[in-house]
Amino acid sequence: MTSWKDMLPVVGTAMHVLAALVFSIIFVIPWIQLKLAQLGRIPGPIFWLPLIGETPQLLQSPFKYMWNRWLSYGGFFRTSLLGQQVYVVGTQDILRSVWSDEEAFEFHVPGKTFSMLITDIRHMREPRQHGFFRRRLGQALSPAAIAANLLGPMAAVMRRHLDSWEQRGRVFLSHASEELSMDVALEVVTGHPLPSSPDDKALVRRLFRTVLNGLYGLPIVLPGTAIYKALGARRQLMTKLWPLVEAEATEVAARVRGGKEEEVNEGAEEGEGEGKDATLPGIVIAGGCGEDAEASPRAPTLRRRRRMVAGAGGDGNDIGVAPMRMLEAQVSSVLAGGEELSAILTPEQLFERALGTVIAVDETSRHLFFASVAAVALAPEVRAKLEDEQRQALGKYGDELSYSVLGDMPYLDAVIKETLRLLPVSIGGFRIAKRDVQLRSGFVIPRGAVVYWSTHLAHCCDPVLLPRNPAPEPGRKNLFGSWFRSLLGPRSLGPAGAAARQGTRRGMSVGVFDTAEARRTLARSIEGPTGLPAHLDFQVRFEEAFRPERWLNEETRPKQWAAFGGGGHLCLGQHVAMVEAKLLLAMLLRRFEFRLEDSGVLRKASLFPGPTPRRGTDGLLLISRPL
Ligand code: HEM
């Protein structure tokens, strides 16, 4: 029989193994990460949690996370998100290259849940298909097409919802926005055929919502998980909608190929589709990074004319049909390749295209509706100015809320842009580096790296929103801190660091605040008690942060506004988004006195996946009155 004394060596060995394990977790792994970080020559944190990396900090408070990272590393750094090394970018010079250099950066959708629900994104990734896709969809979503095809039905859907809000007198804003955006997406913008019976329609809405909820869960397919339910709902939707989508797609295909006579909008012709230069007077849409397109002198030509619809000839690009809705645009963009629809897309892939359009519209609009109404409700001075503007519009145009009337509301326009700056609806986008890319700052993004361009980072360090580069404060140098930072910061970065320093000396922009010291000095002078500067502090200093007036003056207008992205993947729905938010606010202001029951709703809200209140805190009271 073994006595406890015989066991001692075994216990001792186990203790040694345990101690070695603890030691390596505490010291060795971070040390290896530090070495890798230095090898990578890109600034960034050296400690992060295994598997999840810095994802929790980012999701919990994107502004706080990005602000702190910017203070330490500037507008370009390396981190780990969902267990993957990611290069985060957010300053003008680098953003431009990531957005526009499609030779170097390929569109990427991270996260397994998305690819489980939408398996085919060739039309976003392959240059030829993407070209057709942008062109056709751009036409369907151009200002002229919106004015002619979408605005009337959109106003009708909104009126129906506002009637119901009026009857109830109180709604939960987030839920009400969700219902409204689903109806706008399904009944107006996407143009998907829907079943005719009301019960089936309601079921389709519920199924779409279940699919969308699956996007944000873990990719674990077990009964009860969000993705499990989403995949089930997707199958059901496919059974319900596929015959309708197929019939619609076949009909469009026949029309395109047959060259039938068709009514089209002149204004929706080629060239007005690309959001970059298609705007209407008063509706200025940023092309990313403050590159606001000038208001076009060309108002949409809404004269309708009859013309022959050409077949897909030549390079297949000249289809000639001005698509009326997104699905139609998708189908014709596939046909533009000169191939048969069925040869390129399986029923499932075509169905996924339909699903993708609902995601693009609904997932963004619901957050924008919630955020813009909440922001106005929480800022009485802003609301008073908006009401004045609406009174003037009523005096000038009567009840009309056409595209051009909405275009003549500069303050409302500024309110929506400021909402999208302070409460971004999109967190940004992802790319894969197709080759080593040397940045002007000297840093190199290695081939195969995942690049994340972040809306929040861009908005954090917009030079227009920061005071001028302050001189370092004498006597406040923390020697140990500087030494430690110098280990990690650009100074230690070998050739890349040297290039960066040289770039700074030559006056090239490495960000407005080129050194961590300058950024920290800045932080000491502008951070409030929450550790954020006023221009980001939507939770505690809302009225100081939310200042639509900054959009009305060229000097104060944000220059790094990235709400809709930029370059080759600039949001194709930006005109739709601006118009729907303006329409909703204009209609609300004209009909109701409204206020949020809980003035702390944003304090308790989160910004992921878009502005989302804590459950039950977003009661909105509505009292009807004429303006
Ligand atoms: C507030 C509302 C919206 C915001 C903030 C928003 C934001 C964005 C952003 C940031 C991108 C670029 C993603 C990237 O570069 O990786 C994008 C792309 C896109 N958006 Fe939007 N979006 C909004 C509404 C809409 C709507 C209403 C539609 C459709 C009607 C739409 C359709 C699209 C499409 C099709 C693309 C892909 C463009 C391409 O890859 O070429 N978006 N959106």
XYZ file of C-alpha atoms and ligand atoms in Angstrom:
670
model
C 0.000 0.000 0.000
C 1.338 3.448 -0.903
C 1.739 5.861 1.953
C 1.290 9.651 1.585
C 5.079 9.955 1.800
C 5.419 7.940 -1.411
C 3.061 10.406 -3.101
C 5.200 13.423 -2.229
C 7.445 13.355 -5.330
C 4.389 13.065 -7.582
C 2.667 16.015 -5.878
C 5.935 17.930 -6.024
C 6.282 17.327 -9.755
C 2.667 18.350 -10.346
C 3.327 21.574 -8.408
C 6.372 22.247 -10.551
C 4.415 21.717 -13.753
C 1.671 24.002 -12.469
C 4.191 26.682 -11.478
C 5.822 26.450 -14.919
C 2.419 26.804 -16.549
C 1.488 29.851 -14.473
C 4.908 31.375 -15.142
C 4.576 30.931 -18.872
C 1.062 32.369 -18.908
C 2.177 35.414 -16.919
C 5.606 36.061 -18.450
C 6.521 33.922 -21.408
C 3.425 34.351 -23.579
C 3.394 38.184 -23.248
C 7.152 38.163 -23.912
C 6.650 36.185 -27.105
C 3.864 38.564 -28.085
C 6.172 41.509 -27.399
C 8.843 40.019 -29.626
C 6.323 39.307 -32.356
C 5.044 42.844 -32.024
C 8.525 44.214 -32.512
C 9.089 41.871 -35.398
C 5.855 43.081 -36.966
C 7.171 46.633 -36.630
C 3.678 48.008 -36.280
C 2.610 49.791 -33.096
C -0.021 48.078 -31.015
C -0.786 46.572 -27.631
C 1.281 43.622 -26.487
C -1.217 42.068 -24.110
C -4.511 40.677 -25.163
C -6.696 37.805 -24.138
C -6.234 34.520 -25.956
C -8.922 33.782 -28.576
C -11.019 36.904 -28.104
C -8.186 39.448 -28.172
C -9.446 42.997 -27.612
C -12.943 42.331 -28.951
C -14.735 42.896 -25.609
C -13.184 46.356 -25.090
C -14.027 47.352 -28.650
C -17.629 46.194 -28.475
C -18.255 47.587 -25.008
C -17.260 51.118 -25.899
C -15.896 51.659 -29.412
C -15.085 55.348 -28.873
C -13.274 54.804 -25.617
C -11.318 51.914 -27.065
C -10.344 53.815 -30.224
C -9.566 57.043 -28.374
C -7.187 55.252 -25.996
C -5.542 53.314 -28.786
C -5.119 56.477 -30.827
C -3.502 58.209 -27.856
C -1.003 55.381 -27.540
C -0.342 54.484 -31.152
C -1.879 57.030 -33.534
C -4.138 56.364 -36.494
C -2.688 52.995 -37.429
C -2.116 50.081 -35.071
C -2.223 46.340 -34.750
C -4.495 44.389 -32.446
C -6.325 41.097 -32.161
C -10.060 40.819 -32.757
C -11.906 37.530 -32.461
C -8.555 35.779 -32.187
C -7.236 37.207 -35.423
C -4.483 39.767 -35.893
C -6.020 42.888 -37.386
C -4.508 46.177 -38.619
C -6.749 49.074 -37.670
C -6.704 52.265 -39.726
C -8.519 55.540 -39.201
C -6.660 58.581 -40.472
C -7.215 60.260 -43.796
C -4.000 59.341 -45.570
C -4.237 55.618 -44.799
C -8.003 55.442 -45.188
C -7.750 56.799 -48.699
C -5.363 54.063 -49.717
C -7.391 51.275 -48.067
C -10.617 52.528 -49.641
C -9.331 53.255 -53.100
C -6.414 50.969 -53.894
C -8.359 47.913 -54.992
C -5.235 46.330 -56.423
C -3.833 46.195 -52.926
C -6.892 45.676 -50.722
C -9.659 43.160 -51.312
C -13.133 43.463 -49.794
C -13.584 41.099 -46.876
C -16.430 40.133 -44.560
C -15.149 38.814 -41.235
C -17.065 36.597 -38.842
C -18.278 33.110 -39.541
C -21.964 33.850 -38.951
C -22.155 36.105 -41.988
C -20.618 33.530 -44.287
C -22.919 30.850 -42.893
C -25.927 32.927 -43.920
C -24.537 34.440 -47.109
C -22.096 32.107 -48.738
C -21.445 33.938 -51.978
C -20.043 37.476 -52.142
C -18.315 37.302 -55.520
C -20.226 40.383 -56.649
C -18.538 42.390 -53.876
C -15.091 40.938 -54.379
C -14.406 40.175 -58.023
C -13.652 43.425 -59.843
C -15.693 42.673 -63.008
C -18.801 41.498 -61.183
C -18.427 44.256 -58.619
C -18.290 46.817 -61.415
C -21.620 45.626 -62.857
C -23.107 45.395 -59.396
C -22.164 48.969 -58.450
C -23.308 50.372 -61.725
C -26.733 48.761 -61.742
C -27.413 49.190 -58.038
C -26.082 52.723 -58.169
C -28.715 53.518 -60.788
C -31.507 51.943 -58.752
C -30.451 53.969 -55.689
C -29.506 57.230 -57.400
C -31.168 60.483 -56.304
C -33.275 60.514 -59.452
C -34.456 56.936 -58.935
C -35.196 57.655 -55.275
C -37.213 60.731 -56.211
C -39.146 58.880 -58.882
C -39.591 55.418 -57.409
C -38.915 55.289 -53.695
C -39.896 58.513 -51.980
C -43.678 58.272 -52.432
C -44.006 54.660 -51.232
C -41.538 55.400 -48.410
C -43.660 58.337 -47.202
C -46.757 56.116 -47.334
C -45.115 53.444 -45.169
C -43.907 56.078 -42.696
C -47.338 57.696 -42.512
C -48.854 54.305 -41.710
C -46.368 53.766 -38.902
C -46.756 57.275 -37.500
C -50.555 56.803 -37.477
C -50.026 53.745 -35.341
C -47.536 55.592 -33.075
C -50.133 58.325 -32.689
C -52.827 55.865 -31.677
C -50.562 54.311 -29.075
C -49.233 57.647 -27.751
C -46.100 55.883 -26.513
C -43.734 53.541 -28.288
C -40.407 51.933 -27.531
C -38.295 53.828 -30.003
C -35.830 51.095 -30.851
C -38.500 48.477 -31.485
C -40.677 50.928 -33.419
C -37.648 51.867 -35.569
C -36.971 48.197 -36.203
C -40.546 47.604 -37.410
C -40.432 50.679 -39.592
C -37.091 49.848 -41.184
C -38.181 46.306 -42.023
C -41.253 47.656 -43.819
C -39.225 50.283 -45.657
C -36.742 47.593 -46.680
C -39.270 44.989 -47.795
C -42.070 47.109 -49.202
C -40.080 49.948 -50.726
C -36.331 49.760 -51.238
C -35.496 46.167 -52.027
C -38.528 45.509 -54.174
C -38.739 41.872 -53.198
C -41.980 40.206 -54.079
C -43.867 39.347 -50.895
C -46.618 36.796 -50.298
C -50.095 38.280 -50.616
C -51.735 37.011 -47.431
C -51.218 39.251 -44.360
C -50.330 36.249 -42.190
C -47.643 35.144 -44.609
C -46.343 38.706 -44.824
C -46.057 38.902 -41.042
C -44.304 35.528 -41.010
C -41.811 36.683 -43.651
C -40.958 39.764 -41.559
C -40.432 37.625 -38.468
C -38.249 35.193 -40.371
C -36.102 37.987 -41.795
C -35.645 39.417 -38.299
C -34.582 36.000 -36.976
C -32.050 35.678 -39.782
C -30.644 39.135 -39.060
C -30.355 38.405 -35.334
C -28.188 35.427 -36.230
C -25.504 37.735 -37.642
C -24.354 38.871 -34.209
C -24.304 35.645 -32.225
C -21.544 33.087 -31.863
C -21.021 30.747 -34.826
C -22.139 27.743 -32.807
C -24.909 25.759 -34.443
C -26.680 24.165 -31.511
C -30.432 24.117 -30.833
C -31.358 27.435 -29.231
C -28.398 29.505 -30.490
C -29.083 32.603 -32.598
C -27.305 31.198 -35.642
C -29.203 27.908 -35.364
C -32.501 29.798 -35.392
C -31.247 32.036 -38.201
C -30.318 29.092 -40.422
C -33.743 27.569 -39.790
C -35.468 30.848 -40.627
C -33.352 31.174 -43.752
C -34.528 27.738 -44.939
C -38.143 28.650 -44.261
C -37.785 31.973 -46.055
C -36.234 30.248 -49.002
C -39.234 27.913 -49.263
C -41.718 30.784 -48.912
C -40.003 33.350 -51.087
C -37.988 31.399 -53.601
C -40.843 30.820 -56.088
C -41.637 34.538 -55.988
C -38.004 35.638 -56.293
C -37.444 33.181 -59.111
C -40.509 34.366 -61.025
C -39.411 37.986 -60.614
C -35.840 37.206 -61.638
C -36.972 35.278 -64.720
C -39.294 38.068 -65.718
C -36.538 40.686 -65.375
C -34.134 38.465 -67.278
C -36.625 38.036 -70.131
C -37.251 41.766 -70.233
C -33.566 42.593 -70.310
C -32.771 40.036 -72.976
C -35.883 40.641 -75.005
C -35.268 44.356 -75.473
C -38.864 45.282 -74.662
C -40.139 48.821 -74.769
C -40.027 50.244 -71.300
C -40.538 53.420 -69.340
C -37.374 54.661 -67.698
C -36.238 57.714 -65.842
C -33.866 59.918 -67.693
C -32.327 61.067 -64.456
C -31.572 57.539 -63.391
C -29.278 57.018 -66.327
C -25.707 55.968 -66.015
C -23.444 58.378 -64.178
C -25.871 59.379 -61.487
C -25.587 56.050 -59.838
C -22.199 56.357 -58.215
C -22.786 58.068 -54.919
C -19.525 60.011 -55.179
C -20.817 62.655 -57.512
C -24.534 62.231 -57.498
C -26.219 64.706 -55.215
C -29.115 67.050 -55.219
C -29.095 70.658 -54.154
C -29.056 70.804 -50.379
C -28.393 67.120 -49.920
C -24.669 66.967 -49.679
C -23.374 63.489 -49.321
C -19.859 62.936 -48.129
C -17.636 60.757 -50.245
C -15.776 59.760 -47.114
C -13.128 61.642 -45.209
C -14.880 64.930 -45.680
C -14.732 64.713 -49.461
C -18.254 65.993 -49.676
C -19.484 66.035 -53.154
C -20.592 69.440 -54.266
C -24.317 69.831 -54.539
C -24.988 68.956 -58.121
C -26.445 71.722 -60.225
C -28.262 68.915 -62.044
C -31.563 68.302 -60.333
C -32.970 64.910 -61.247
C -34.711 64.844 -64.537
C -37.997 63.300 -63.707
C -39.490 63.588 -67.134
C -40.399 60.123 -68.141
C -39.851 59.015 -71.658
C -40.399 55.887 -73.565
C -37.416 54.173 -75.032
C -36.334 50.867 -76.351
C -34.651 48.696 -73.819
C -31.556 47.278 -75.421
C -30.479 43.680 -75.067
C -27.199 42.896 -73.346
C -24.772 43.475 -76.128
C -21.152 44.502 -76.554
C -19.334 44.134 -73.287
C -22.601 43.261 -71.677
C -22.551 46.525 -69.822
C -25.129 48.244 -71.924
C -28.324 46.752 -70.666
C -30.233 49.970 -70.839
C -32.910 49.165 -68.274
C -33.039 51.625 -65.414
C -33.791 49.199 -62.617
C -36.586 50.171 -60.299
C -35.580 48.235 -57.221
C -32.589 46.494 -55.743
C -33.495 42.941 -56.713
C -34.027 43.973 -60.303
C -30.687 45.765 -60.244
C -28.988 42.685 -58.863
C -30.439 40.457 -61.562
C -29.503 42.808 -64.350
C -25.997 43.245 -62.924
C -25.500 39.497 -63.203
C -26.838 39.477 -66.751
C -24.549 42.352 -67.611
C -21.757 39.800 -67.602
C -23.430 38.443 -70.749
C -24.185 35.080 -69.180
C -27.358 33.265 -68.293
C -28.599 33.914 -64.792
C -28.913 30.240 -64.009
C -25.363 29.562 -65.173
C -23.974 31.968 -62.603
C -26.359 31.832 -59.711
C -27.997 28.858 -58.139
C -31.474 29.498 -56.674
C -29.820 29.681 -53.287
C -27.307 32.292 -54.419
C -29.996 34.406 -56.007
C -31.987 34.154 -52.816
C -28.888 35.220 -50.876
C -28.630 38.331 -53.025
C -32.171 39.148 -51.956
C -31.264 38.521 -48.338
C -28.155 40.707 -48.677
C -30.226 43.673 -49.806
C -32.503 43.352 -46.774
C -29.453 43.303 -44.503
C -27.976 46.387 -46.198
C -31.171 48.394 -45.793
C -32.705 47.159 -42.565
C -29.621 46.711 -40.394
C -28.568 50.282 -41.033
C -31.886 52.112 -41.224
C -33.217 50.827 -37.919
C -30.202 52.211 -36.047
C -30.312 55.484 -37.927
C -34.032 55.954 -37.164
C -33.463 55.250 -33.474
C -30.339 57.396 -33.187
C -31.609 60.440 -35.057
C -34.980 60.610 -33.253
C -33.331 60.022 -29.863
C -30.684 62.686 -30.532
C -33.290 65.281 -31.474
C -35.482 64.376 -28.511
C -32.511 64.877 -26.165
C -31.412 68.249 -27.554
C -34.180 70.860 -27.070
C -32.239 73.660 -28.782
C -31.643 71.519 -31.836
C -35.292 70.533 -31.936
C -36.390 74.180 -31.741
C -34.177 75.024 -34.740
C -35.525 72.050 -36.662
C -39.084 73.139 -35.941
C -38.288 76.619 -37.239
C -36.883 75.119 -40.420
C -40.003 72.995 -40.870
C -42.257 76.047 -40.359
C -40.318 77.860 -43.064
C -40.611 74.874 -45.419
C -44.351 74.674 -44.738
C -44.642 78.380 -45.540
C -42.655 77.995 -48.737
C -43.845 74.638 -50.107
C -46.993 73.749 -48.184
C -47.334 70.100 -47.154
C -45.135 68.819 -49.953
C -42.228 66.625 -48.878
C -40.676 65.877 -52.237
C -37.008 65.175 -52.848
C -36.260 68.769 -53.715
C -38.176 70.083 -50.683
C -36.196 67.739 -48.420
C -33.091 69.025 -50.171
C -33.907 72.536 -49.009
C -33.480 71.713 -45.302
C -29.801 72.311 -44.519
C -30.193 72.147 -40.755
C -31.998 68.802 -40.921
C -29.228 67.567 -43.200
C -26.647 68.675 -40.616
C -28.572 66.911 -37.838
C -28.457 63.568 -39.653
C -24.749 63.904 -40.435
C -23.975 64.861 -36.856
C -26.012 61.855 -35.663
C -23.949 59.593 -37.908
C -20.733 61.153 -36.594
C -21.532 60.793 -32.910
C -23.624 57.621 -33.052
C -22.191 55.755 -36.045
C -24.472 53.183 -37.572
C -21.643 51.271 -39.233
C -18.467 50.268 -37.402
C -16.528 50.403 -40.682
C -15.325 47.645 -42.972
C -12.648 45.023 -43.581
C -10.143 44.310 -46.339
C -7.410 41.754 -46.988
C -4.024 43.041 -48.158
C -3.294 41.321 -51.487
C 0.412 42.216 -51.270
C 2.830 43.961 -48.902
C 1.705 47.557 -48.811
C 4.128 50.271 -47.775
C 2.354 53.244 -46.234
C 3.601 56.808 -46.518
C 4.432 56.717 -42.827
C 6.925 53.955 -43.559
C 4.938 51.123 -42.012
C 4.292 48.020 -44.037
C 1.006 46.114 -44.019
C 2.006 42.544 -44.822
C 0.381 40.475 -47.568
C -2.609 38.514 -46.267
C -3.193 40.865 -43.304
C -6.747 41.701 -42.293
C -7.247 45.463 -42.343
C -10.095 47.051 -40.401
C -10.982 50.641 -41.308
C -12.828 52.000 -38.339
C -15.520 54.669 -38.426
C -15.021 55.294 -34.704
C -11.266 55.755 -35.017
C -11.714 58.167 -37.927
C -14.242 60.202 -35.934
C -12.088 60.159 -32.778
C -9.111 61.877 -34.301
C -10.684 64.129 -36.907
C -8.235 67.067 -37.038
C -11.104 69.550 -37.305
C -12.552 68.355 -34.012
C -9.267 68.537 -32.094
C -7.500 71.667 -30.919
C -4.250 72.500 -32.690
C -1.203 70.357 -32.021
C -0.150 71.501 -28.508
C 3.490 71.867 -27.488
C 4.653 69.183 -25.022
C 4.221 70.276 -21.423
C 7.596 70.806 -19.780
C 8.311 68.931 -16.589
C 5.630 66.295 -17.023
C 7.787 63.654 -18.608
C 7.427 60.229 -17.081
C 10.833 58.707 -17.680
C 9.869 55.095 -17.133
C 6.693 55.523 -19.207
C 8.632 57.097 -22.078
C 11.223 54.346 -21.997
C 8.561 51.658 -21.981
C 6.599 53.334 -24.740
C 9.757 53.797 -26.742
C 10.092 50.028 -26.730
C 6.770 49.769 -28.494
C 6.321 53.052 -30.287
C 7.593 54.161 -33.692
C 11.029 55.076 -32.300
C 11.859 51.417 -31.859
C 10.510 50.360 -35.156
C 13.734 50.008 -37.068
C 13.616 51.108 -40.699
C 9.877 51.714 -40.587
C 10.241 53.899 -37.503
C 13.099 55.791 -39.108
C 11.003 56.408 -42.203
C 8.136 57.545 -40.008
C 10.406 59.968 -38.152
C 11.823 61.261 -41.381
C 8.329 61.630 -42.784
C 7.392 63.696 -39.756
C 10.485 65.865 -40.153
C 9.703 66.474 -43.793
C 6.242 67.611 -42.731
C 4.421 64.612 -44.169
C 1.267 63.757 -42.318
C 1.561 60.794 -40.006
C -1.595 62.007 -38.262
C -2.091 65.454 -36.830
C -0.511 64.548 -33.534
C 2.554 62.692 -34.675
C 3.926 61.589 -31.337
C 2.376 59.796 -28.415
C 3.626 62.621 -26.183
C 1.761 65.245 -28.192
C -1.380 63.135 -28.096
C -1.154 62.601 -24.349
C -0.635 66.299 -23.749
C -3.688 66.923 -25.851
C -5.662 64.344 -23.880
C -4.806 66.031 -20.585
C -6.222 69.282 -21.887
C -9.472 68.018 -23.412
C -10.528 64.794 -21.698
C -13.501 65.019 -19.355
C -14.260 62.866 -16.320
C -15.252 59.936 -18.538
C -11.832 59.926 -20.199
C -13.277 61.142 -23.501
C -13.090 64.528 -25.218
C -16.361 66.443 -25.572
C -16.770 65.726 -29.292
C -17.171 61.994 -28.538
C -18.851 62.001 -25.158
C -22.420 61.176 -26.213
C -23.141 59.416 -22.929
C -22.416 62.127 -20.389
C -21.979 65.458 -22.206
C -24.527 64.908 -24.959
C -25.470 68.515 -25.619
C -21.816 69.537 -25.850
C -21.051 66.633 -28.158
C -24.047 66.832 -30.488
C -23.559 70.054 -32.423
C -25.143 69.998 -35.905
C -23.976 73.603 -36.379
C -20.457 72.351 -37.052
C -21.709 71.073 -40.434
C -22.909 74.486 -41.544
C -19.506 76.113 -41.733
C -16.653 75.003 -43.973
C -14.097 75.627 -41.213
C -15.804 73.511 -38.588
C -17.139 70.780 -40.872
C -15.666 67.373 -39.909
C -13.049 66.231 -42.401
C -12.703 62.596 -41.403
C -16.383 61.718 -41.535
C -16.452 58.066 -42.551
C -20.095 57.179 -41.897
C -20.618 55.757 -45.394
C -17.061 54.651 -46.107
C -15.371 55.794 -49.304
C -13.618 54.807 -52.510
C -14.571 51.673 -54.427
C -17.051 50.393 -51.834
C -18.572 53.727 -50.831
C -22.090 53.000 -49.567
C -24.482 52.758 -52.481
C -27.451 53.439 -50.226
C -26.225 56.714 -48.735
C -28.784 58.822 -50.577
C -31.547 56.460 -49.495
C -30.323 56.573 -45.889
C -30.172 60.370 -45.790
C -33.571 60.752 -47.413
C -35.362 58.235 -45.219
C -33.981 59.770 -42.013
C -34.851 63.286 -43.171
C -38.324 62.216 -44.178
C -39.001 60.515 -40.859
C -37.811 63.493 -38.807
C -39.660 66.029 -40.954
C -42.908 64.047 -40.610
C -42.443 63.591 -36.858
C -41.657 67.256 -36.218
C -44.673 68.359 -38.217
C -47.095 66.080 -36.371
C -45.851 65.618 -32.817
C -44.416 67.010 -29.679
C -42.218 64.095 -28.607
C -39.918 63.307 -25.715
C -38.027 60.358 -24.298
C -39.234 59.148 -20.912
C -35.715 58.445 -19.725
C -33.306 61.276 -20.443
C -30.420 58.891 -19.677
C -31.263 56.591 -22.566
C -27.969 57.211 -24.377
C -25.972 56.947 -21.173
C -27.174 53.369 -20.936
C -26.963 52.642 -24.666
C -24.277 50.703 -26.481
C -22.846 51.430 -29.928
C -22.691 47.874 -31.224
C -23.797 46.781 -33.798
C -25.286 50.279 -34.029
C -26.737 52.637 -31.405
C -28.844 50.320 -29.220
C -30.624 51.319 -25.988
C -30.799 49.127 -22.932
C -34.093 47.265 -23.000
C -37.017 49.298 -21.632
C -35.150 52.625 -21.421
C -36.318 54.036 -24.762
C -39.990 54.867 -24.187
C -40.972 57.740 -26.508
C -44.050 59.840 -25.655
C -45.892 61.458 -28.541
C -48.497 64.197 -28.378
C -50.170 65.184 -31.639
C -50.212 68.863 -32.503
C -49.907 70.813 -35.739
C -46.634 72.691 -36.081
C -27.248 54.915 -42.161
C -27.324 54.043 -43.109
C -26.143 53.380 -43.755
C -24.825 53.385 -43.396
C -24.178 54.078 -42.203
C -24.117 52.584 -44.364
C -22.759 52.363 -44.349
C -22.076 51.674 -45.314
C -20.652 51.512 -45.347
C -19.694 52.067 -44.305
C -20.333 50.796 -46.438
C -18.926 50.442 -46.912
C -18.432 49.151 -46.308
C -16.979 48.918 -46.625
O -16.280 49.797 -47.142
O -16.503 47.829 -46.291
C -21.559 50.472 -47.104
C -21.653 49.749 -48.277
C -22.842 49.470 -48.880
N -24.094 49.941 -48.536
Fe -24.538 51.094 -46.961
N -25.013 52.108 -45.272
C -26.258 52.588 -44.947
C -27.431 52.365 -45.609
C -27.546 51.650 -46.746
C -28.769 51.447 -47.448
C -30.120 52.033 -47.024
C -28.478 50.672 -48.527
C -29.384 50.198 -49.623
C -30.435 50.873 -50.021
C -27.056 50.398 -48.506
C -26.374 49.653 -49.432
C -25.012 49.437 -49.417
C -24.335 48.604 -50.393
C -24.976 47.852 -51.537
C -22.968 48.636 -50.055
C -21.829 47.908 -50.771
C -21.163 48.818 -51.754
C -19.997 48.140 -52.434
O -19.415 47.226 -51.876
O -19.664 48.544 -53.552
N -26.520 51.011 -47.409
N -22.605 51.029 -46.415
